[in-house]
Amino acid sequence: MMKILILGTLTTASLYFAQIYPVSAIPENLKKNADVVVRRDFTTAQVNKIDEIKYQYNTVTTVLNKDGDSKAQIYIPYQKGDNISDVKVTIYDESGKKVKSFSKSDFGDFANNTQGVFYSDSRVLALPYTSAYYPYTIDFSYQITDENTIFIPDFVPFSSPNISLEEAQFKIINKSGIDLKTKIYPSKYNYTAVTETDNGNEKNYSYKNVPAIDDALMLPQPEKIVPKVSFALARFNLEGKQGALNNWMDFGTWYYTNLVEPVSASTPAIKAEVAALKLEGSTEGKVKKLYQYMQSKTRYIFVGLGIGGWLPMFPDEVQKKGYGDCKGLTNYMKTLLNEAGIPSHYCVINSGSSQISFDPEFPSMGGNHAILMVPTEKGNIWLENTSQQIAFNHLSYSTTDRNVLAVTKKGIELINTPAYAAEQNKEKQILKINLTEDNSISGEIQFAYTGSQYDNNLAYAYLSPKERTEAMKTRFDVLNFEKVEMKDFVNDKDNAVIKFNMNFKANNYSKSTGTNLIFRAVPIFANNYYKSDENRELPFEIGQSFQDEYEIDFIIPKNYKIDEVPENITINSEFGTYKLNIVKNGESLKVTRFIKINKGIFPKEKYNEYVSFRKKTLNTDNSKILLTKI
């Protein structure tokens, strides 16, 4: 009997330990809005010396549905020289039963070449795994030793929507004797909080039970919502180059000495090409001529070689080959300016739709893009060097309204990029439209775009005339086109304005009611859908302010008169202003439409107010005008 009991106990224990991560154990609140639940995310970082950090990672991720596959990919990014060991992957089914296991030998070793990367020192170990069923769980662990101690990853609960977290822990053990700086950035919206314990040379940070952020309309980037912890060693190593991170000035001196100055040498060929341009006039005029020359002879290709991928290509390489990445092209442009006797600053920036700035009080290595700033008496000139089409002294919405690390001999200076006001992010439409008795309309529209709306239309510069016309059909599908043609496209690179005209004929614009005609006041409008949300859980963001101005002249058919028109209307809101004015003038009708939208992050309680404001503007765009037959 005792043997049977012991056997039964062992069998029960075996079943228990075989089912480590059953999906049934996930709290219901963590399944809400989630494609993936991170059951466990434990990291230990042991700083042994100035050029050695040993990381131990263990993540356990449950994929609830097919949409979660991309959020649970199994890979290890690394640089040449990193030591990777103890790689283990175990797959469990819904009940927590082991399905399969893998080791390092099952991984493929690839160049970490995303789209647009030409060559790079970055590599990745990856395990392609596709499950035939959902949910399933991945238990993934490995160790990696890194000689580059300038980068210690931030500790965040997650970085994407639709991921929830049961438990995460980041333990950092400092055995190096070097001062370790840490800073907690709390959630501005009290979404969750990090717990900290400090035991001298060992610090622990943790999150528990963090629900997923639903990928709702107008959601701010998760990095603006969740908390994070940042780390930096006071002394660091990057590919054998050691430096200090006590303040931005010290770090900037190191950056300039190791990453800017070594690749700043000019050549006789570069001197000759600057001399051939015969620069004259103002500083701004010289910079513009050099910049547009650089654009005409280079193209963008990412290069991730040299001192961890942070060292720019030599300017003579770019000059000879005609290509480079943001670092190389910016460095080449800087060298051209040096030859013209014009000083400029190599600038590192966080490029992206979210306006993320560097913390003035917490110096650290960062940024994902390089641009150039030219100081002048009339103000700073900003140069985006990776685009052959972008206008002079114009930054796109992905680099405006944030600070940069301007690297100089004296150190790093944090400088703000321009922030465009709504009236600078402008669309102007001038429409001349003929109404006909068969319910069709024909006419011509003149378009002009500046600011961020210039950026939104810059893609047309890369298209053929035929492709542009096809794009028009898709973009303005609120009209039932019979024929359409975009023409006279101009990318004014001196003034950052895109202009083009469109000729068209569209059917079924008006409706007949007996012998009368009814049509909407605004032919082209944003065909967006706005829905109230009584259970909104997070704030919403209007990422860019903008201003649209339409002037619409309708020519009515003969034997008709203008009978009923809507009253002029103005709608004011903290989110913006809308105006629609209609003026009758004999056989013509002039409609002017104005809308201005304010950028910002607004509390969730105001979301339905915003929806109401936008519904009112759409309804007013659809205001009906009545023509009666004489």
XYZ file of C-alpha atoms in Angstrom:
630
model
C 0.000 0.000 0.000
C 2.861 2.391 0.858
C 4.465 1.701 -2.534
C 1.196 2.538 -4.266
C 0.877 5.801 -2.301
C 4.446 6.785 -3.085
C 3.929 5.967 -6.752
C 0.704 7.987 -6.761
C 2.458 10.933 -5.142
C 5.289 10.840 -7.669
C 2.839 10.600 -10.554
C 0.882 13.603 -9.269
C 4.088 15.584 -8.797
C 5.233 14.626 -12.289
C 1.962 15.853 -13.784
C 2.188 19.074 -11.772
C 5.718 19.901 -12.871
C 4.967 18.935 -16.482
C 2.273 21.609 -16.594
C 4.322 24.641 -15.651
C 2.477 27.404 -17.481
C -1.153 26.436 -18.105
C -3.088 29.201 -19.828
C -5.869 28.713 -17.282
C -3.585 30.232 -14.636
C -3.492 33.623 -16.380
C -5.660 36.183 -14.561
C -8.642 37.262 -16.657
C -7.712 40.943 -16.493
C -4.425 40.155 -18.261
C -6.214 38.418 -21.139
C -8.272 41.506 -21.912
C -7.018 43.311 -25.047
C -3.984 40.979 -25.132
C -2.538 39.013 -28.043
C 0.388 38.018 -25.842
C 0.794 37.575 -22.086
C 4.347 37.793 -20.756
C 4.244 35.360 -17.843
C 7.804 35.996 -16.735
C 10.452 38.463 -17.888
C 13.545 38.192 -15.703
C 16.845 39.868 -16.521
C 20.039 39.865 -14.486
C 22.797 42.241 -15.552
C 26.120 41.751 -13.817
C 28.641 44.533 -14.404
C 32.042 42.937 -13.888
C 34.330 45.667 -15.229
C 34.364 48.663 -17.525
C 34.295 46.419 -20.595
C 32.151 43.496 -19.453
C 28.490 43.091 -18.620
C 27.029 39.598 -18.361
C 23.288 39.415 -19.057
C 21.039 36.505 -18.197
C 17.588 36.593 -19.802
C 14.530 34.457 -19.226
C 11.165 35.231 -20.780
C 8.057 33.085 -20.722
C 5.467 34.275 -23.223
C 1.987 32.912 -23.910
C 0.707 33.629 -27.406
C -3.085 33.793 -27.319
C -3.793 34.177 -31.033
C -2.205 34.550 -34.455
C -1.782 38.298 -34.014
C 0.593 37.547 -31.154
C 3.106 35.583 -33.240
C 5.025 38.686 -34.297
C 5.213 39.872 -30.673
C 6.843 36.633 -29.480
C 9.581 36.035 -32.010
C 12.554 34.023 -30.761
C 15.788 35.831 -31.526
C 19.026 37.117 -29.972
C 20.538 40.302 -31.445
C 24.281 40.571 -30.986
C 27.478 42.166 -32.203
C 30.569 40.327 -33.343
C 32.609 39.457 -30.265
C 29.629 38.903 -27.946
C 29.617 35.549 -26.176
C 26.223 33.787 -26.206
C 25.618 30.672 -24.114
C 22.981 28.550 -22.316
C 20.391 29.054 -25.045
C 17.226 27.105 -24.246
C 13.735 27.203 -25.741
C 10.796 25.102 -24.587
C 7.323 25.179 -26.144
C 4.235 24.328 -24.048
C 0.655 23.748 -25.119
C -2.465 25.326 -23.641
C -2.498 23.014 -20.639
C 1.169 23.678 -19.896
C 2.407 20.383 -21.266
C 5.819 20.382 -22.917
C 5.589 20.087 -26.716
C 9.124 20.620 -27.963
C 12.501 21.989 -26.949
C 15.353 23.649 -28.845
C 18.982 24.595 -28.202
C 21.446 27.061 -29.722
C 22.274 24.634 -32.534
C 18.686 24.972 -33.812
C 19.054 28.716 -34.343
C 20.053 30.312 -37.618
C 22.763 32.989 -37.623
C 21.904 35.945 -39.852
C 23.099 39.431 -40.647
C 20.730 41.760 -38.808
C 19.784 43.508 -42.032
C 16.395 45.161 -41.934
C 15.049 46.774 -45.078
C 17.432 49.410 -46.378
C 20.491 48.042 -44.525
C 23.426 47.621 -46.908
C 25.989 46.175 -44.542
C 26.330 45.987 -40.791
C 28.251 44.398 -37.927
C 24.958 43.598 -36.220
C 23.837 39.989 -36.332
C 20.970 37.948 -34.954
C 20.441 34.361 -33.863
C 16.869 33.462 -34.783
C 14.642 30.430 -34.352
C 11.774 30.415 -36.851
C 8.892 28.754 -35.048
C 5.267 28.560 -36.145
C 2.638 26.886 -34.031
C -0.317 25.062 -35.565
C -2.510 25.845 -32.577
C -3.279 28.620 -30.084
C -2.636 29.394 -27.340
C 0.919 28.195 -26.809
C 3.756 29.243 -24.495
C 7.455 29.890 -25.181
C 10.039 29.598 -22.402
C 13.187 31.264 -23.749
C 16.472 31.827 -21.891
C 20.078 32.635 -22.720
C 23.205 34.393 -21.460
C 25.248 36.960 -23.330
C 28.442 38.757 -22.356
C 28.851 42.224 -23.845
C 32.027 44.312 -23.874
C 30.077 47.469 -24.753
C 28.982 48.844 -21.385
C 27.743 52.169 -22.768
C 24.344 50.565 -23.405
C 22.282 49.141 -20.560
C 18.703 48.570 -21.729
C 15.839 50.498 -20.164
C 13.481 48.440 -18.019
C 9.893 48.811 -19.254
C 6.860 46.500 -18.843
C 6.403 46.296 -22.631
C 6.887 48.485 -25.676
C 3.876 47.553 -27.834
C 0.092 47.535 -27.454
C -1.836 44.301 -26.841
C 0.842 42.798 -24.574
C 0.151 42.203 -20.882
C 2.586 41.262 -18.143
C 2.324 38.956 -15.137
C 5.742 39.607 -13.655
C 8.982 41.278 -14.720
C 12.198 41.784 -12.817
C 15.441 43.536 -13.650
C 18.331 42.826 -11.297
C 21.586 44.719 -11.782
C 24.661 43.650 -9.835
C 27.570 46.067 -9.947
C 30.934 44.420 -9.209
C 32.954 46.886 -11.291
C 33.554 49.583 -8.706
C 32.207 52.125 -11.221
C 29.389 54.410 -10.162
C 26.048 53.160 -11.544
C 23.413 55.808 -12.176
C 19.725 54.929 -12.274
C 16.565 56.958 -12.779
C 12.911 55.971 -12.530
C 10.461 57.709 -14.869
C 6.981 57.141 -13.407
C 3.928 56.704 -15.602
C 2.320 60.083 -16.185
C -1.053 58.357 -16.195
C -0.551 56.028 -13.205
C -0.825 53.072 -15.565
C 1.480 50.987 -13.397
C 4.430 51.502 -11.077
C 7.850 49.987 -10.642
C 9.002 48.560 -7.293
C 12.615 49.228 -6.308
C 14.890 47.566 -3.749
C 18.455 48.734 -3.244
C 21.015 46.511 -1.524
C 24.174 48.454 -2.174
C 25.792 46.952 -5.257
C 22.609 45.055 -6.139
C 19.458 46.797 -7.241
C 16.152 45.125 -8.083
C 13.275 46.577 -10.062
C 9.984 44.820 -10.756
C 6.516 45.136 -12.290
C 3.556 42.907 -11.559
C 0.170 42.380 -13.193
C 0.273 45.061 -15.869
C -2.755 44.877 -18.215
C -2.356 45.276 -21.960
C -2.700 48.627 -23.651
C -5.457 48.287 -26.229
C -4.438 49.559 -29.635
C -7.241 52.108 -29.627
C -7.714 55.055 -31.954
C -5.376 57.986 -31.302
C -3.462 56.089 -28.647
C -0.159 57.680 -27.582
C 2.888 55.476 -28.021
C 3.244 53.051 -25.068
C 6.558 54.697 -24.125
C 4.531 57.822 -23.283
C 2.211 55.831 -21.026
C 4.211 53.216 -19.130
C 7.009 53.863 -16.633
C 10.633 52.993 -17.256
C 13.944 52.718 -15.419
C 17.137 53.944 -17.093
C 20.712 52.953 -16.259
C 24.134 54.403 -17.081
C 27.659 53.698 -15.887
C 29.739 56.749 -15.004
C 32.592 55.175 -17.012
C 31.955 52.987 -20.035
C 33.427 51.152 -23.004
C 32.372 51.129 -26.660
C 34.448 48.924 -28.945
C 37.598 49.601 -26.930
C 36.956 53.332 -26.629
C 36.490 54.218 -22.972
C 34.849 57.369 -21.690
C 32.866 59.088 -18.924
C 29.152 59.791 -18.576
C 29.225 62.192 -15.644
C 27.556 64.960 -17.629
C 26.624 65.856 -21.183
C 29.737 67.991 -21.684
C 32.168 65.203 -20.730
C 30.267 62.690 -22.832
C 30.138 65.106 -25.744
C 33.893 65.591 -25.673
C 34.327 61.801 -25.848
C 31.748 61.559 -28.627
C 33.439 64.247 -30.703
C 36.940 62.824 -30.150
C 35.984 59.234 -30.959
C 33.023 59.382 -33.361
C 33.166 62.715 -35.191
C 36.747 63.987 -35.418
C 38.309 60.694 -36.675
C 36.127 60.800 -39.801
C 36.227 64.538 -40.467
C 39.231 64.674 -42.803
C 38.659 66.256 -46.178
C 40.389 65.305 -49.438
C 41.629 67.157 -52.525
C 38.605 65.797 -54.440
C 36.178 67.253 -51.866
C 38.050 70.566 -51.886
C 37.769 70.630 -55.661
C 34.046 69.927 -55.778
C 33.335 72.731 -53.274
C 35.541 75.129 -55.225
C 33.735 74.201 -58.456
C 30.432 75.389 -56.997
C 31.786 78.982 -56.796
C 29.819 79.818 -53.667
C 28.824 83.441 -53.256
C 26.370 85.520 -51.283
C 24.886 84.922 -47.857
C 25.668 82.030 -45.547
C 22.156 80.685 -46.085
C 22.590 80.817 -49.852
C 25.892 78.967 -49.672
C 24.466 76.293 -47.376
C 21.469 75.806 -49.673
C 23.657 75.402 -52.766
C 25.919 72.889 -51.015
C 22.975 70.976 -49.576
C 21.120 70.654 -52.861
C 24.367 69.635 -54.539
C 24.826 66.890 -51.928
C 21.242 65.720 -52.462
C 21.756 65.506 -56.226
C 24.693 63.101 -56.006
C 23.920 60.831 -53.015
C 21.361 58.286 -51.901
C 20.548 56.679 -48.595
C 21.745 53.179 -47.673
C 22.143 52.097 -44.068
C 25.654 51.192 -42.947
C 26.183 49.771 -39.449
C 29.955 49.290 -39.319
C 32.605 50.848 -37.104
C 32.610 51.317 -33.327
C 29.366 49.509 -32.773
C 27.715 51.022 -35.836
C 28.034 54.563 -34.459
C 31.070 55.714 -36.471
C 30.152 57.535 -39.705
C 31.646 56.595 -43.065
C 34.607 58.692 -44.141
C 33.469 61.620 -46.304
C 35.673 60.527 -49.207
C 33.880 57.148 -49.249
C 30.522 58.885 -49.584
C 31.965 61.257 -52.171
C 33.294 58.390 -54.302
C 30.439 55.891 -53.881
C 27.505 58.298 -53.837
C 25.734 56.648 -50.933
C 25.716 56.496 -47.146
C 23.470 56.240 -44.134
C 22.304 59.127 -41.961
C 25.681 59.242 -40.174
C 27.770 59.108 -43.344
C 25.668 61.584 -45.319
C 25.534 64.018 -42.396
C 29.310 63.749 -41.962
C 29.853 64.292 -45.697
C 27.611 67.377 -45.659
C 29.487 68.660 -42.606
C 32.787 68.226 -44.466
C 31.478 70.151 -47.492
C 30.477 73.002 -45.185
C 33.879 72.934 -43.474
C 35.545 73.395 -46.855
C 33.306 76.419 -47.422
C 34.332 77.852 -44.050
C 30.880 77.285 -42.539
C 30.789 75.599 -39.100
C 28.064 73.058 -38.342
C 27.104 70.604 -35.608
C 26.621 66.860 -36.022
C 23.369 66.113 -34.170
C 21.939 62.867 -32.802
C 18.155 62.662 -32.464
C 15.307 60.305 -31.570
C 13.480 60.094 -34.878
C 9.903 58.804 -34.866
C 6.246 59.729 -34.702
C 6.501 60.144 -30.917
C 8.340 63.273 -29.896
C 10.943 61.770 -27.563
C 13.645 64.040 -26.151
C 16.848 63.360 -24.247
C 16.783 63.976 -20.508
C 18.994 67.009 -19.708
C 19.585 65.581 -16.228
C 20.458 61.999 -17.188
C 23.201 61.732 -19.825
C 23.226 58.467 -21.762
C 24.005 57.077 -25.194
C 20.947 57.062 -27.392
C 19.200 58.283 -30.496
C 18.517 56.525 -33.783
C 19.230 59.184 -36.405
C 21.738 61.903 -37.336
C 21.012 65.326 -38.813
C 23.028 68.527 -39.195
C 22.544 71.955 -37.663
C 24.186 75.091 -39.058
C 24.157 78.041 -36.651
C 23.784 81.450 -38.322
C 23.071 84.981 -37.187
C 19.515 84.620 -38.522
C 18.893 81.358 -36.682
C 19.709 77.672 -36.947
C 19.524 75.898 -40.319
C 18.498 72.232 -40.031
C 19.495 69.704 -42.679
C 17.954 66.252 -43.161
C 20.592 64.543 -45.293
C 19.015 61.187 -46.158
C 16.364 62.375 -48.631
C 17.004 63.429 -52.222
C 13.633 65.191 -52.336
C 13.128 66.957 -49.000
C 13.319 70.745 -48.975
C 16.218 72.813 -47.707
C 16.064 73.755 -44.015
C 12.998 71.591 -43.474
C 12.656 68.824 -40.892
C 9.871 66.290 -41.204
C 7.333 65.556 -38.463
C 9.543 62.640 -37.330
C 12.278 65.023 -36.158
C 10.490 68.252 -35.182
C 9.554 69.429 -31.676
C 12.194 67.549 -29.656
C 15.805 68.063 -28.653
C 19.014 66.819 -30.232
C 22.496 66.062 -28.972
C 24.559 68.681 -30.822
C 28.125 67.343 -30.702
C 30.891 69.951 -30.549
C 34.550 70.046 -29.500
C 33.461 71.481 -26.152
C 30.873 68.769 -25.500
C 27.225 68.058 -26.146
C 24.647 70.820 -26.183
C 20.954 69.928 -26.060
C 19.154 72.035 -28.674
C 15.482 71.969 -29.646
C 14.400 71.382 -33.223
C 11.649 73.604 -34.658
C 8.034 73.040 -33.631
C 5.636 73.862 -36.457
C 2.441 75.696 -35.578
C -0.888 74.691 -37.130
C -0.761 77.460 -39.728
C 2.642 76.150 -40.887
C 1.255 72.614 -41.356
C -1.148 73.819 -43.986
C -3.242 72.485 -46.851
C -4.688 74.954 -49.356
C -7.300 73.868 -51.910
C -8.764 76.106 -54.617
C -11.592 74.357 -56.462
C -13.500 75.490 -59.563
C -16.393 73.089 -60.143
C -19.074 72.887 -62.798
C -22.353 71.254 -61.790
C -24.405 69.529 -64.484
C -27.977 68.322 -64.728
C -26.853 64.683 -65.041
C -25.555 64.807 -61.437
C -21.893 64.829 -62.465
C -19.323 67.488 -61.720
C -16.109 68.484 -63.483
C -13.422 70.952 -62.748
C -9.918 71.725 -61.585
C -8.380 71.781 -58.128
C -5.161 73.509 -57.091
C -3.398 71.983 -54.079
C -0.584 73.408 -51.936
C 1.000 71.833 -48.830
C 3.485 73.081 -46.239
C 4.959 71.843 -42.948
C 3.991 68.323 -41.920
C 1.454 68.263 -44.754
C 4.399 68.807 -47.111
C 5.892 65.641 -45.574
C 2.650 63.732 -46.104
C 2.741 64.536 -49.826
C 6.472 64.151 -50.437
C 6.027 60.541 -51.560
C 4.471 61.822 -54.814
C 7.901 63.160 -55.782
C 9.109 59.575 -56.206
C 6.180 58.496 -58.427
C 5.672 58.635 -62.173
C 2.847 60.834 -63.550
C 0.701 57.739 -64.099
C 1.323 56.513 -60.552
C 0.436 59.932 -59.157
C -2.889 59.900 -60.960
C -3.680 56.419 -59.656
C -2.813 57.627 -56.164
C -5.282 60.494 -56.570
C -8.102 58.067 -57.341
C -7.418 56.161 -54.138
C -6.839 59.194 -51.957
C -9.980 61.071 -52.988
C -12.301 58.109 -53.301
C -15.142 60.157 -51.780
C -15.672 61.215 -55.388
C -16.887 58.742 -57.999
C -14.299 59.573 -60.645
C -15.011 58.999 -64.312
C -11.643 60.496 -65.157
C -8.896 62.219 -63.187
C -5.419 63.525 -63.875
C -2.774 64.977 -61.576
C -0.594 67.496 -63.395
C 1.904 70.304 -62.820
C 3.474 68.606 -59.800
C 6.105 70.831 -58.158
C 8.274 70.059 -55.157
C 9.547 73.520 -54.243
C 12.695 72.539 -52.344
C 13.635 76.162 -51.683
C 10.463 76.923 -49.726
C 9.211 73.485 -48.584
C 5.985 73.641 -50.577
C 4.402 70.914 -52.682
C 1.947 72.045 -55.340
C -0.047 70.232 -57.985
C -3.272 70.527 -59.952
C -5.964 67.972 -60.651
C -8.464 67.883 -63.511
C -11.394 65.558 -63.006
C -14.894 64.485 -63.790
C -16.947 62.649 -61.162
C -20.372 61.062 -61.452
C -23.279 60.943 -59.018
C -22.163 63.963 -57.023
C -25.582 65.560 -56.802
C -28.983 63.909 -56.387
C -32.137 64.695 -58.297
C -35.388 65.262 -56.449
C -37.896 65.795 -59.181
C -36.449 68.621 -61.248
C -34.306 69.903 -58.369
C -30.670 69.117 -57.513
C -29.150 68.601 -54.047
C -25.400 68.419 -53.421
C -22.981 68.676 -50.501
C -21.110 71.892 -49.817
C -17.589 70.376 -49.609
C -16.593 68.024 -52.463
C -13.406 66.632 -50.896
C -13.356 65.991 -47.184
C -11.750 63.575 -44.723
C -13.890 60.473 -44.927
C -12.959 59.425 -41.399
C -15.067 57.494 -38.956
C -15.320 58.695 -35.386
C -16.955 56.549 -32.747
C -17.678 57.394 -29.136
C -16.079 55.247 -26.448
C -17.739 55.299 -23.053
C -15.096 52.942 -21.646
C -11.999 54.739 -22.845
C -9.162 53.720 -20.526
C -6.272 55.863 -21.711
C -5.618 59.398 -22.949
C -5.648 60.192 -26.644
C -3.142 62.096 -28.719
C -3.421 64.477 -31.634
C 0.107 64.084 -32.935
C 0.278 67.074 -35.261
C -1.506 70.375 -35.385
C -2.631 71.450 -38.841
C -4.731 73.948 -40.757
C -6.795 73.405 -43.922
C -8.236 76.164 -46.094
C -10.594 75.456 -49.020
C -11.991 77.940 -51.528
C -14.723 76.311 -53.632
C -16.456 78.016 -56.562
C -19.499 76.150 -57.878
C -20.866 77.116 -61.303
C -24.511 76.032 -61.428
C -26.168 74.741 -64.605
C -28.269 77.053 -66.730
C -31.989 77.264 -65.969
C -31.292 76.608 -62.261
C -31.240 78.946 -59.347
C -29.769 78.643 -55.883
C -32.684 78.032 -53.551
C -31.500 76.846 -50.141
C -28.042 77.080 -48.617
C -26.923 76.244 -45.080
C -26.269 79.028 -42.652
C -22.694 80.027 -42.010
C -21.328 78.107 -39.067
C -18.396 78.361 -36.657
C -17.499 75.559 -34.246
C -15.006 76.339 -31.488
C -13.400 73.737 -29.261
C -10.233 73.262 -27.254
C -9.308 70.784 -30.014
C -9.563 73.370 -32.755
C -11.783 75.652 -34.812
C -13.986 75.009 -37.848
C -15.730 77.518 -40.125
C -17.961 77.094 -43.179
C -19.164 80.171 -45.069
C -21.373 80.180 -48.179
C -21.980 83.198 -50.412
C -24.424 83.302 -53.362
C -23.344 85.311 -56.390
C -25.723 85.034 -59.337
C -25.030 81.776 -61.155
C -22.127 80.871 -58.881
C -21.743 79.873 -55.300
C -18.609 80.385 -53.210
C -17.909 78.091 -50.269
C -14.976 78.670 -47.925
C -13.984 76.021 -45.439
C -11.456 76.467 -42.634
C -10.348 73.978 -40.020
C -7.553 74.226 -37.478
C -6.660 71.278 -35.217
C -4.513 71.614 -32.094
C -1.934 68.984 -31.181
C -1.624 67.547 -27.685
C -2.310 64.649 -25.354
C -5.770 64.924 -23.824
C -7.333 63.043 -20.891
C -9.553 60.054 -21.632
C -12.552 61.892 -20.199
C -12.405 64.340 -23.130
C -12.292 61.700 -25.870
C -16.029 61.787 -26.550
C -15.907 65.578 -26.641
C -13.308 65.321 -29.385
C -15.411 62.767 -31.269
C -18.414 65.089 -31.010
C -16.351 68.007 -32.358
C -15.109 65.994 -35.353
C -18.589 64.607 -36.094
C -19.904 68.150 -36.192
C -17.207 69.166 -38.672
C -17.957 66.153 -40.894
C -21.684 66.790 -40.742
C -21.115 70.406 -41.705
C -18.913 69.330 -44.632
C -21.931 67.339 -45.762
C -24.288 70.319 -45.532
C -26.706 70.231 -48.452
C -27.353 72.937 -51.028
C -30.591 72.955 -53.055
C -30.912 74.110 -56.669
C -34.341 74.492 -58.214
C -35.102 74.528 -61.899
C -36.381 77.790 -63.240
